[in-house]
Amino acid sequence: MTTTQTTAPEAPRGDAATKPYSLIGIPAPTGRALATGGGALAVVSTFLAWTWTSEFPGDLTVYGYPGGLQVLVLIGGALTALFGLASYGVKGLRALTPGSADSALKLAALGTFVTTWYTIIAISVQLGGLVNLEPGGYVAAAAGLATALGALSLPYERPETEPGDPDDSGWEKFRHSARNAATVFKAGFTTGPVAPPRALPAYAEILVIVVALALGLTVFTYGIGTEYDELFVGFLITTGFAFAAVAKAGLVSRVSALTAKHRNVTLVGAFVAAAAFPFTQSDDQYATIGVYILIFATVALGLNIVVGLAGLLDLGYVAFLGVGAYTAAMVSGSPSSPFDIHLPFWASALLGAAVAMVFGVIIGAPTLRLRGDYLAIVTLGFGEIFRITVLNMDGTSGPDITNGSNGISSIPNLNILGFDFGEEHSIAGFAIGRFANYFLLMLLITLVVVIVFRRSSDSRIGRAWIAIREDETAALAMGINGFRVKLIAFALGAALAGLAGTVQAHVTYTVTPEQYQFAHVVPPNSAFLLAAVVLGGMGTISGPLVGAALLYLIPAKLQFLGDYQLFAFGLALVLLMRFRPEGLIPNRRRQLEFHEETEAPTVLSKAGA
């Protein structure tokens, strides 16, 4: 008996890099045709009436004009059809999938199916059965089933790493292995392998960045302005699957590379796009959510210095926001303040940041010699001590400074150089209300925090923070003063939180101890701040901003769930952390950390007699 060992022939690169397999046994070409055709049919169905009555929100009774949830199905179907055509190599569309075309098609098709059938089920439940569907609804249901079958029949592939160069050695070999690890990810909501980008002119690269920012502003404006509950749930489904599909296609990696190359252009463009948000609103309703998102995001970015860069787990960070807010409230001229002081905003902002920094030093000096869980417990205790202290400063249990549970109320609106933030103003023909005024002011504060974060992370002290985070023992052995470096991070993060708190005090009119708990239904609080940093992407600028926006917007829009609100929210977090553990917008280092266990598939040998 002889034993022979054979190896499979070398597979082509790209989507067919390794041997695929289908979940339901339908051949892959048939699956692509089903998914692509189903996406196109879904687009057609949105121009038909889905129900005969306008009692379902969005008025899905109109022919030739998609409305409500039909718009989301239209987007999902169009994305599915485009990725499907790109998978066939259609000229001009292949550029849409520099990564994995089949993986992008699969996720887009599944998103179309889920959104379509969610709408069909919602219509049936709310109106009382499938009998309330018009022909367009049945066409949409069939299109959704076709996309689902097509998605399930597409092969699941483990992408192959780039072949190693035997002549590589030293640093080049390390760079090569890093590229391999960066292009091999687990299936799910992670980016696919990205082909080498084609060189574009500088103006074209900037144009791509502008389009990406405009698209982000459009998605955010649409999500924050959803008029009814069913539409927001559909928006979450469509956005989640669309982002995953675009990431798998490799477009997210391409845009990230361009933004890293043109950092200043990206920063200015993002600021302009955010500043345009109030001008897209017809009233001040959604600007209210916008300004609170900015406050939450700014504080999360400050926490990112402590957690993301220095690696210090701070569970009482929201207390520094409270220190800044109480400081500003006491010197704002409020009748509830024990001090008869009314400072201009620039003075109160600097004072709030300075007082918060002092508290950061006071708390950090005796505690930052601790590490890990011990430091987390101490900072958690500081947060509770702050809340209990301001609660007891009511003139009965302690000195009369903070009015106890009543807090400091009737905080006046800001007036900077004659511009009253509490009044409506007309700018370029657009009516800008109170919360829109504070939104623009908070945007300036956010810009300051972003610049501080960026300059700090790129500085010598920023490199020391990263060294401490990665391995404190090794950093100390290299001569880094760990205690001093960590204290600077703690103080700087506290100052940025205090700066945001000075604006929060004027926005909310009242500051009370209940606003600064570790865990509270309404953010910001320490738990939500930490979740925003981890969910968005530790050590990055845009990550905490996106994470904070999601963590504030989703609970605000899920209030219709009542007692199940936190359950649905927690489930969403579990899914996101399962499929995107490195965060929505991670840096390359964390991508490698979470995916370093993924290896290239091995070729199995077969023994024969």
Coordinates of C-alpha atoms in Angstrom, one line a residue:
M1 CA 0.0 0.0 0.0
T2 CA 1.4 3.4 -1.0
T3 CA 0.4 6.7 0.3
T4 CA 0.4 9.7 -2.0
Q5 CA 0.0 13.3 -1.0
T6 CA -1.5 15.8 -3.3
T7 CA -2.2 19.5 -3.0
A8 CA -4.9 21.5 -4.6
P9 CA -3.9 23.6 -7.5
E10 CA -3.2 27.3 -6.8
A11 CA -6.5 29.2 -6.7
P12 CA -6.9 32.6 -8.3
R13 CA -6.6 35.7 -6.2
G14 CA -9.7 37.7 -5.2
D15 CA -13.1 36.4 -4.5
A16 CA -12.2 32.9 -5.5
A17 CA -9.0 32.8 -3.5
T18 CA -10.0 29.7 -1.6
K19 CA -12.5 26.8 -2.1
P20 CA -15.9 28.3 -1.4
Y21 CA -19.0 26.6 -0.2
S22 CA -22.7 27.5 -0.2
L23 CA -25.1 27.3 2.6
I24 CA -28.1 26.1 0.6
G25 CA -26.5 24.2 -2.3
I26 CA -27.5 26.6 -5.1
P27 CA -24.6 27.3 -7.5
A28 CA -22.9 30.6 -7.0
P29 CA -23.6 31.9 -10.5
T30 CA -27.3 31.3 -9.9
G31 CA -27.1 33.0 -6.5
R32 CA -25.5 36.1 -8.0
A33 CA -28.3 36.2 -10.6
L34 CA -30.9 35.8 -8.0
A35 CA -29.4 38.5 -5.7
T36 CA -28.9 41.0 -8.6
G37 CA -32.3 40.4 -10.1
G38 CA -34.0 40.5 -6.7
G39 CA -32.3 43.9 -6.0
A40 CA -33.5 45.3 -9.3
L41 CA -37.0 44.0 -8.7
A42 CA -37.0 45.5 -5.2
V43 CA -36.2 48.9 -6.8
V44 CA -39.1 48.5 -9.2
S45 CA -41.5 47.5 -6.4
T46 CA -40.9 50.8 -4.6
F47 CA -42.7 52.6 -7.4
L48 CA -45.8 50.6 -6.8
A49 CA -48.4 50.8 -4.1
W50 CA -47.8 48.5 -1.2
T51 CA -51.0 49.0 0.7
W52 CA -54.4 50.5 -0.1
T53 CA -54.8 52.6 3.0
S54 CA -52.8 55.6 4.2
E55 CA -53.2 54.5 7.8
F56 CA -49.7 53.0 7.8
P57 CA -47.1 55.7 8.3
G58 CA -45.4 57.0 5.2
D59 CA -48.4 56.7 2.8
L60 CA -47.4 53.6 0.8
T61 CA -50.5 53.9 -1.5
V62 CA -48.9 56.1 -4.2
Y63 CA -47.7 54.8 -7.5
G64 CA -44.6 56.2 -9.1
Y65 CA -43.3 57.9 -5.9
P66 CA -41.6 55.9 -3.1
G67 CA -42.3 57.0 0.4
G68 CA -41.4 56.1 4.0
L69 CA -39.9 52.6 4.2
Q70 CA -40.0 52.2 0.5
V71 CA -37.2 54.7 0.2
L72 CA -35.0 52.4 2.4
V73 CA -35.9 49.4 0.3
L74 CA -35.1 51.4 -2.8
I75 CA -31.6 52.2 -1.4
G76 CA -31.0 48.6 -0.4
G77 CA -32.2 47.2 -3.8
A78 CA -30.1 49.7 -5.7
L79 CA -27.0 48.9 -3.7
T80 CA -27.6 45.1 -4.2
A81 CA -28.0 45.6 -7.9
L82 CA -24.9 47.7 -8.2
F83 CA -22.7 45.2 -6.3
G84 CA -24.2 42.4 -8.3
L85 CA -23.3 44.0 -11.6
A86 CA -19.8 44.7 -10.2
S87 CA -19.4 41.0 -9.3
Y88 CA -20.0 40.3 -13.0
G89 CA -17.1 42.7 -13.9
V90 CA -19.3 45.3 -15.6
K91 CA -17.1 48.0 -16.9
G92 CA -17.2 51.1 -14.7
L93 CA -18.7 49.3 -11.7
R94 CA -15.8 47.1 -10.8
A95 CA -14.2 50.1 -9.1
L96 CA -17.1 49.8 -6.5
T97 CA -15.6 46.6 -5.1
P98 CA -11.9 46.8 -4.7
G99 CA -12.3 44.3 -1.9
S100 CA -14.7 41.3 -2.0
A101 CA -17.6 41.7 -4.5
D102 CA -19.4 38.6 -3.4
S103 CA -19.2 39.4 0.3
A104 CA -20.5 43.0 -0.4
L105 CA -23.3 41.6 -2.6
K106 CA -24.3 39.1 0.1
L107 CA -24.6 41.7 2.9
A108 CA -26.5 44.2 0.7
A109 CA -28.9 41.4 -0.4
L110 CA -29.5 40.3 3.2
G111 CA -30.1 44.0 4.1
T112 CA -32.7 44.3 1.3
F113 CA -34.4 41.2 2.4
V114 CA -34.6 42.2 6.1
T115 CA -35.8 45.7 5.4
T116 CA -38.4 44.5 2.9
W117 CA -39.9 41.8 5.0
Y118 CA -39.8 44.0 8.1
T119 CA -42.0 46.5 6.2
I120 CA -44.3 43.7 5.0
I121 CA -44.7 42.3 8.5
A122 CA -45.2 45.8 10.1
I123 CA -48.0 46.5 7.6
S124 CA -49.7 43.2 8.3
V125 CA -49.5 43.6 12.0
Q126 CA -50.6 47.2 12.2
L127 CA -53.4 46.9 9.6
G128 CA -54.5 43.4 10.4
G129 CA -53.2 40.9 8.0
L130 CA -51.6 40.3 4.5
V131 CA -55.0 41.2 2.9
N132 CA -54.1 44.8 3.3
L133 CA -51.2 44.5 0.8
E134 CA -51.5 45.8 -2.7
P135 CA -49.7 44.1 -5.7
G136 CA -46.5 46.2 -5.0
G137 CA -46.3 44.7 -1.6
Y138 CA -46.3 41.1 -3.0
V139 CA -43.7 42.0 -5.6
A140 CA -41.5 43.5 -2.9
A141 CA -41.9 40.3 -0.8
A142 CA -40.9 38.1 -3.8
A143 CA -37.9 40.4 -4.5
G144 CA -36.8 40.1 -0.8
L145 CA -37.0 36.3 -1.0
A146 CA -35.0 36.3 -4.2
T147 CA -32.3 38.4 -2.6
A148 CA -32.2 36.2 0.5
L149 CA -31.8 33.0 -1.6
G150 CA -29.2 34.6 -3.7
A151 CA -27.3 35.8 -0.6
L152 CA -27.4 32.4 1.1
S153 CA -26.2 30.7 -2.1
L154 CA -23.2 32.9 -2.5
P155 CA -20.0 31.1 -1.3
Y156 CA -18.5 31.8 2.1
E157 CA -14.8 32.3 1.6
R158 CA -11.8 32.7 3.8
P159 CA -9.6 35.3 2.1
E160 CA -6.1 34.3 1.4
T161 CA -3.2 36.4 2.7
E162 CA -0.7 38.0 0.4
P163 CA 2.1 35.5 -0.4
G164 CA 5.3 36.2 1.4
D165 CA 8.4 37.3 -0.3
P166 CA 11.3 34.9 0.7
D167 CA 13.8 37.8 0.3
D168 CA 12.0 39.9 2.9
S169 CA 13.7 40.3 6.2
G170 CA 13.7 42.4 9.3
W171 CA 11.4 45.5 9.0
E172 CA 10.2 44.6 5.5
K173 CA 9.0 41.2 6.8
F174 CA 7.2 42.8 9.7
R175 CA 5.5 45.3 7.3
H176 CA 4.5 42.4 5.0
S177 CA 3.0 40.4 7.9
A178 CA 1.2 43.5 9.1
R179 CA -0.3 43.9 5.6
N180 CA -1.4 40.2 5.6
A181 CA -3.1 40.6 9.0
A182 CA -4.8 43.8 8.0
T183 CA -6.4 42.1 4.9
V184 CA -7.6 38.9 6.5
F185 CA -10.7 39.4 8.7
K186 CA -13.4 37.3 10.1
A187 CA -16.7 37.1 8.3
G188 CA -19.3 39.7 9.4
F189 CA -19.1 43.4 9.8
T190 CA -15.5 43.7 8.9
T191 CA -13.7 45.0 5.9
G192 CA -12.7 42.7 3.1
P193 CA -9.3 42.4 1.4
V194 CA -8.5 45.5 -0.5
A195 CA -6.8 45.6 -3.8
P196 CA -3.9 48.0 -4.3
P197 CA -5.5 51.4 -5.0
R198 CA -5.1 53.1 -8.3
A199 CA -3.4 56.5 -8.1
L200 CA -5.8 59.4 -8.4
P201 CA -5.1 63.1 -9.0
A202 CA -5.1 65.2 -5.8
Y203 CA -8.3 67.0 -6.8
A204 CA -10.1 63.7 -7.4
E205 CA -9.0 62.4 -4.0
I206 CA -10.3 65.5 -2.3
L207 CA -13.6 65.2 -4.3
V208 CA -14.0 61.6 -3.0
I209 CA -13.6 62.9 0.6
V210 CA -16.1 65.7 0.0
V211 CA -18.6 63.2 -1.4
A212 CA -18.1 60.8 1.5
L213 CA -18.6 63.7 4.0
A214 CA -21.8 64.8 2.2
L215 CA -23.1 61.3 2.2
G216 CA -22.4 61.0 5.9
L217 CA -24.3 64.3 6.6
T218 CA -27.2 63.1 4.5
V219 CA -27.4 59.8 6.4
F220 CA -27.2 61.5 9.8
T221 CA -29.8 64.1 8.8
Y222 CA -32.2 61.5 7.6
G223 CA -31.7 59.3 10.6
I224 CA -32.2 62.1 13.1
G225 CA -35.2 63.4 11.3
T226 CA -37.1 60.1 11.0
E227 CA -40.7 61.0 11.8
Y228 CA -42.1 57.7 13.1
D229 CA -40.8 54.6 14.9
E230 CA -41.1 52.1 12.1
L231 CA -39.0 54.3 9.8
F232 CA -36.2 54.6 12.3
V233 CA -36.0 50.8 12.9
G234 CA -35.9 50.4 9.1
F235 CA -33.2 53.1 8.9
L236 CA -31.0 51.2 11.4
I237 CA -31.4 47.9 9.5
T238 CA -30.6 49.5 6.1
T239 CA -27.7 51.6 7.5
G240 CA -26.1 48.6 9.3
F241 CA -26.2 46.3 6.4
A242 CA -25.2 49.0 3.9
F243 CA -22.2 50.0 6.0
A244 CA -21.2 46.3 6.3
A245 CA -21.5 45.8 2.6
V246 CA -19.5 48.9 1.7
A247 CA -16.9 47.9 4.2
K248 CA -16.6 44.4 2.7
A249 CA -16.4 46.0 -0.7
G250 CA -13.3 47.7 0.4
L251 CA -14.6 51.3 -0.1
V252 CA -14.3 52.2 3.6
S253 CA -10.6 51.3 3.6
R254 CA -10.1 53.3 0.4
V255 CA -11.8 56.4 1.9
S256 CA -9.9 55.9 5.2
A257 CA -6.6 55.9 3.3
L258 CA -7.6 59.1 1.5
T259 CA -8.6 60.9 4.7
A260 CA -5.4 59.9 6.3
K261 CA -3.5 61.3 3.4
H262 CA -5.5 64.6 3.4
R263 CA -6.0 65.0 7.1
N264 CA -6.4 68.8 7.1
V265 CA -8.9 68.8 4.2
T266 CA -10.9 66.1 6.0
L267 CA -10.9 68.0 9.3
V268 CA -12.1 71.2 7.6
G269 CA -14.6 69.3 5.4
A270 CA -16.1 67.5 8.4
F271 CA -16.4 70.8 10.3
V272 CA -18.2 72.5 7.4
A273 CA -20.5 69.5 6.9
A274 CA -21.4 69.5 10.6
A275 CA -21.9 73.3 10.6
A276 CA -24.4 72.8 7.7
F277 CA -26.6 70.5 9.7
P278 CA -28.7 73.3 11.4
F279 CA -29.4 74.8 8.0
T280 CA -31.0 71.5 6.8
Q281 CA -33.6 71.7 9.5
S282 CA -36.9 73.5 9.3
D283 CA -37.2 74.0 13.0
D284 CA -35.2 73.6 16.2
Q285 CA -36.6 70.1 17.1
Y286 CA -33.7 68.0 15.8
A287 CA -31.1 70.6 16.6
T288 CA -31.8 69.8 20.2
I289 CA -30.7 66.2 19.7
G290 CA -27.7 67.5 17.6
V291 CA -26.3 69.8 20.4
Y292 CA -26.6 67.0 23.0
I293 CA -24.9 64.6 20.6
L294 CA -22.0 67.1 20.3
I295 CA -21.7 67.5 24.1
F296 CA -21.7 63.7 24.5
A297 CA -19.2 63.3 21.6
T298 CA -16.8 65.9 22.9
V299 CA -16.7 64.4 26.3
A300 CA -16.2 61.0 24.8
L301 CA -13.3 62.3 22.8
G302 CA -11.7 63.6 25.9
L303 CA -12.2 60.2 27.6
N304 CA -10.5 58.7 24.5
I305 CA -7.2 60.4 25.6
V306 CA -7.4 58.6 29.0
V307 CA -8.7 55.3 27.7
G308 CA -7.7 55.1 24.1
L309 CA -4.3 56.6 24.2
A310 CA -3.0 56.1 27.7
G311 CA -4.9 52.9 28.4
L312 CA -6.4 54.0 31.8
L313 CA -9.8 52.6 32.6
D314 CA -11.8 55.6 34.0
L315 CA -15.3 54.7 35.2
G316 CA -16.0 58.1 36.8
Y317 CA -15.2 60.4 33.9
V318 CA -18.6 62.0 33.8
A319 CA -17.8 63.7 37.2
F320 CA -15.4 66.0 35.4
L321 CA -18.2 67.0 33.1
G322 CA -20.2 67.8 36.2
V323 CA -17.4 69.8 37.7
G324 CA -17.2 72.0 34.6
A325 CA -21.0 72.4 34.5
Y326 CA -21.3 73.3 38.2
T327 CA -18.4 75.8 37.9
A328 CA -20.0 77.6 35.0
A329 CA -23.4 77.6 36.7
M330 CA -22.0 79.2 39.8
V331 CA -20.4 82.1 37.9
S332 CA -23.2 82.5 35.3
G333 CA -25.3 85.0 37.3
S334 CA -28.0 82.4 38.1
P335 CA -30.3 83.5 41.1
S336 CA -29.8 79.9 42.5
S337 CA -26.0 80.4 42.7
P338 CA -24.5 81.2 46.1
F339 CA -22.0 83.5 44.4
D340 CA -23.1 86.8 43.0
I341 CA -20.8 86.6 40.1
H342 CA -21.5 86.9 36.3
L343 CA -18.4 86.2 34.2
P344 CA -18.3 86.3 30.4
F345 CA -18.4 83.0 28.7
W346 CA -14.7 82.8 27.8
A347 CA -13.8 83.3 31.4
S348 CA -16.3 80.8 32.7
A349 CA -15.2 78.3 30.1
L350 CA -11.5 78.6 31.1
L351 CA -12.5 78.5 34.7
G352 CA -14.6 75.3 34.3
A353 CA -11.7 73.6 32.4
A354 CA -9.2 74.7 35.0
V355 CA -11.2 73.6 38.0
A356 CA -11.9 70.2 36.3
M357 CA -8.1 69.9 35.6
V358 CA -7.3 70.6 39.2
F359 CA -9.8 67.9 40.3
G360 CA -8.2 65.5 37.8
V361 CA -4.8 66.1 39.3
I362 CA -6.1 65.8 42.9
I363 CA -7.8 62.5 42.1
G364 CA -5.1 61.2 39.8
A365 CA -2.0 62.0 42.0
P366 CA -2.8 59.4 44.7
T367 CA -4.5 56.8 42.5
L368 CA -2.6 56.6 39.2
R369 CA 0.0 54.3 40.7
L370 CA -2.7 51.7 40.5
R371 CA -3.3 49.7 37.4
G372 CA -6.2 47.9 35.6
D373 CA -9.2 46.9 37.6
Y374 CA -8.0 48.6 40.7
L375 CA -7.8 52.0 39.0
A376 CA -11.2 51.4 37.5
I377 CA -12.7 50.8 40.9
V378 CA -11.1 54.0 42.3
T379 CA -12.3 56.2 39.5
L380 CA -15.8 54.7 39.9
G381 CA -15.7 55.6 43.5
F382 CA -14.6 59.2 42.6
G383 CA -17.7 59.6 40.4
E384 CA -20.0 58.5 43.1
I385 CA -18.2 60.7 45.7
F386 CA -18.7 63.7 43.4
R387 CA -22.4 63.0 43.0
I388 CA -23.0 62.5 46.7
T389 CA -21.0 65.5 47.6
V390 CA -23.0 67.9 45.4
L391 CA -26.2 66.3 46.6
N392 CA -25.3 67.0 50.2
M393 CA -24.2 70.6 49.7
D394 CA -27.7 71.8 50.3
G395 CA -27.3 73.9 53.5
T396 CA -28.6 71.0 55.7
S397 CA -26.3 68.1 55.3
G398 CA -23.4 70.4 54.4
P399 CA -22.6 73.9 53.2
D400 CA -25.1 75.7 51.0
I401 CA -23.3 75.7 47.7
T402 CA -25.0 73.4 45.2
N403 CA -28.6 73.5 46.4
G404 CA -28.5 69.7 46.8
S405 CA -31.0 67.8 44.7
N406 CA -32.6 70.9 43.4
G407 CA -29.3 71.9 41.7
I408 CA -28.5 75.3 40.2
S409 CA -31.4 76.4 38.1
S410 CA -32.4 79.4 35.9
I411 CA -29.0 79.5 34.3
P412 CA -29.2 82.4 31.8
N413 CA -28.6 82.0 28.1
L414 CA -25.2 83.0 26.8
N415 CA -24.6 86.5 25.3
I416 CA -21.4 86.8 23.4
L417 CA -20.6 90.1 21.8
G418 CA -24.3 91.0 21.7
F419 CA -25.3 87.7 20.2
D420 CA -28.0 86.2 22.4
F421 CA -28.0 82.4 22.1
G422 CA -31.5 82.2 23.5
E423 CA -33.1 84.1 20.7
E424 CA -33.8 83.1 17.1
H425 CA -31.6 84.6 14.5
S426 CA -31.6 84.7 10.7
I427 CA -28.4 83.7 9.0
A428 CA -28.3 83.8 5.1
G429 CA -32.1 83.6 5.1
F430 CA -32.3 80.6 7.4
A431 CA -34.0 80.8 10.8
I432 CA -31.6 79.5 13.5
G433 CA -33.2 78.8 16.8
R434 CA -31.8 78.5 20.4
F435 CA -30.5 75.0 20.1
A436 CA -29.1 75.6 16.7
N437 CA -27.1 78.5 18.2
Y438 CA -25.7 76.3 20.9
F439 CA -25.0 73.6 18.3
L440 CA -22.7 75.9 16.4
L441 CA -21.0 77.0 19.6
M442 CA -20.6 73.4 20.7
L443 CA -19.2 72.6 17.3
L444 CA -16.4 75.2 17.9
I445 CA -15.7 73.6 21.2
T446 CA -15.6 70.2 19.5
L447 CA -13.1 71.5 17.0
V448 CA -10.9 72.7 19.8
V449 CA -11.0 69.3 21.4
V450 CA -10.3 67.6 18.1
I451 CA -7.2 69.7 17.5
V452 CA -6.0 69.1 21.1
F453 CA -6.4 65.4 20.7
R454 CA -4.7 65.3 17.3
R455 CA -1.7 67.4 18.4
S456 CA -1.4 65.5 21.6
S457 CA -1.5 62.0 20.0
D458 CA 1.1 63.0 17.5
S459 CA 3.4 64.6 20.0
R460 CA 6.2 63.0 22.1
I461 CA 3.9 62.7 25.1
G462 CA 1.3 61.0 22.9
R463 CA 3.9 58.4 21.9
A464 CA 4.6 57.9 25.6
W465 CA 0.9 57.4 26.3
I466 CA 0.8 54.7 23.6
A467 CA 3.9 53.0 25.0
I468 CA 2.3 53.0 28.5
R469 CA -0.9 51.5 27.1
E470 CA 0.9 48.8 25.2
D471 CA 3.3 47.7 28.0
E472 CA 3.8 49.9 31.0
T473 CA 6.7 47.8 32.3
A474 CA 8.6 48.0 29.1
A475 CA 7.9 51.7 28.9
L476 CA 9.3 52.3 32.3
A477 CA 12.3 50.3 31.5
M478 CA 12.9 52.6 28.5
G479 CA 13.0 55.6 30.8
I480 CA 9.4 56.9 30.5
N481 CA 8.1 58.5 33.7
G482 CA 4.9 56.5 33.8
F483 CA 3.3 58.3 36.7
R484 CA 3.9 61.8 35.2
V485 CA 2.7 60.7 31.7
K486 CA -0.5 59.2 33.1
L487 CA -1.2 62.2 35.3
I488 CA -0.9 64.5 32.2
A489 CA -3.4 62.4 30.4
F490 CA -5.8 62.3 33.3
A491 CA -5.6 66.1 33.8
L492 CA -5.9 66.9 30.1
G493 CA -8.9 64.6 29.7
A494 CA -10.6 66.2 32.8
A495 CA -10.0 69.7 31.4
L496 CA -11.7 68.8 28.1
A497 CA -14.7 67.3 29.8
G498 CA -14.9 70.4 32.0
L499 CA -14.9 72.6 28.9
A500 CA -17.8 70.8 27.4
G501 CA -19.6 71.0 30.8
T502 CA -19.5 74.8 30.7
V503 CA -21.7 74.7 27.5
Q504 CA -24.0 72.0 28.9
A505 CA -24.9 74.1 31.9
H506 CA -26.3 76.9 29.6
V507 CA -28.0 74.4 27.3
T508 CA -29.9 72.6 30.0
Y509 CA -30.7 75.7 32.1
T510 CA -30.2 73.5 35.2
V511 CA -27.5 71.3 36.6
T512 CA -28.5 68.6 39.1
P513 CA -26.6 65.6 40.7
E514 CA -28.7 63.1 38.9
Q515 CA -27.2 64.1 35.5
Y516 CA -23.8 62.7 36.5
Q517 CA -24.4 59.2 37.5
F518 CA -22.3 56.2 36.5
A519 CA -25.3 54.6 34.7
H520 CA -28.4 56.5 33.7
V521 CA -31.0 55.9 31.0
V522 CA -30.2 59.2 29.3
P523 CA -26.5 59.8 28.3
P524 CA -24.0 61.2 28.9
N525 CA -22.9 59.1 31.8
S526 CA -19.7 57.2 32.6
A527 CA -21.0 53.9 31.2
F528 CA -22.2 55.4 28.0
L529 CA -19.1 57.5 27.6
L530 CA -16.9 54.4 27.9
A531 CA -19.2 52.5 25.5
A532 CA -18.9 55.3 22.9
V533 CA -15.1 55.1 23.0
V534 CA -15.0 51.3 22.7
L535 CA -17.8 51.1 20.1
G536 CA -16.5 53.9 17.9
G537 CA -12.8 53.0 18.0
M538 CA -10.3 53.6 20.7
G539 CA -7.4 55.9 19.9
T540 CA -9.1 57.6 16.9
I541 CA -10.7 60.9 16.4
S542 CA -13.7 60.0 14.4
G543 CA -14.5 56.8 16.3
P544 CA -15.8 58.3 19.6
L545 CA -17.7 61.0 17.6
V546 CA -19.5 58.3 15.6
G547 CA -20.0 56.1 18.6
A548 CA -21.4 58.9 20.8
A549 CA -23.8 59.9 18.0
L550 CA -25.1 56.4 17.8
L551 CA -25.3 55.8 21.5
Y552 CA -27.3 59.0 22.0
L553 CA -29.5 58.8 18.9
I554 CA -30.6 55.2 19.2
P555 CA -31.9 55.4 22.8
A556 CA -33.6 58.7 22.0
K557 CA -35.4 57.1 19.0
L558 CA -36.2 53.8 20.7
Q559 CA -38.4 55.3 23.5
F560 CA -41.4 53.7 21.9
L561 CA -40.2 50.3 23.1
G562 CA -40.9 51.3 26.7
D563 CA -39.5 48.7 29.1
Y564 CA -37.8 46.8 26.2
Q565 CA -35.7 49.9 25.2
L566 CA -32.6 49.0 27.1
F567 CA -33.0 45.3 26.1
A568 CA -33.0 46.2 22.4
F569 CA -30.2 48.7 22.9
G570 CA -28.0 46.1 24.8
L571 CA -28.7 43.5 22.1
A572 CA -27.5 45.9 19.5
L573 CA -24.3 46.6 21.4
V574 CA -23.7 42.8 21.8
L575 CA -24.0 42.3 18.1
L576 CA -21.8 45.2 17.2
M577 CA -19.1 44.1 19.6
R578 CA -19.4 40.5 18.3
F579 CA -18.9 41.4 14.7
R580 CA -16.8 44.6 15.1
P581 CA -14.8 44.2 18.3
E582 CA -12.2 46.7 17.2
G583 CA -14.8 49.5 16.9
L584 CA -16.7 51.0 14.0
I585 CA -13.7 53.2 12.9
P586 CA -10.6 51.6 14.4
N587 CA -7.0 52.3 13.9
R588 CA -4.7 49.8 12.2
R589 CA -3.1 48.7 15.5
R590 CA -6.4 47.6 17.0
Q591 CA -7.4 45.8 13.8
L592 CA -4.3 43.7 14.1
E593 CA -4.8 43.1 17.8
F594 CA -8.3 41.7 17.2
H595 CA -7.6 39.8 14.1
E596 CA -4.1 38.5 14.6
E597 CA -5.4 35.1 15.3
T598 CA -6.8 34.8 11.7
E599 CA -4.4 32.8 9.5
A600 CA -4.3 31.9 5.9
P601 CA -6.2 28.7 5.2
T602 CA -4.0 25.6 5.0
V603 CA -4.3 23.1 2.1
L604 CA -5.4 19.8 3.5
S605 CA -3.6 16.7 2.1
K606 CA -5.4 13.6 1.1
A607 CA -4.1 10.1 1.6
G608 CA -4.9 7.4 -0.9
A609 CA -4.0 3.7 -1.2

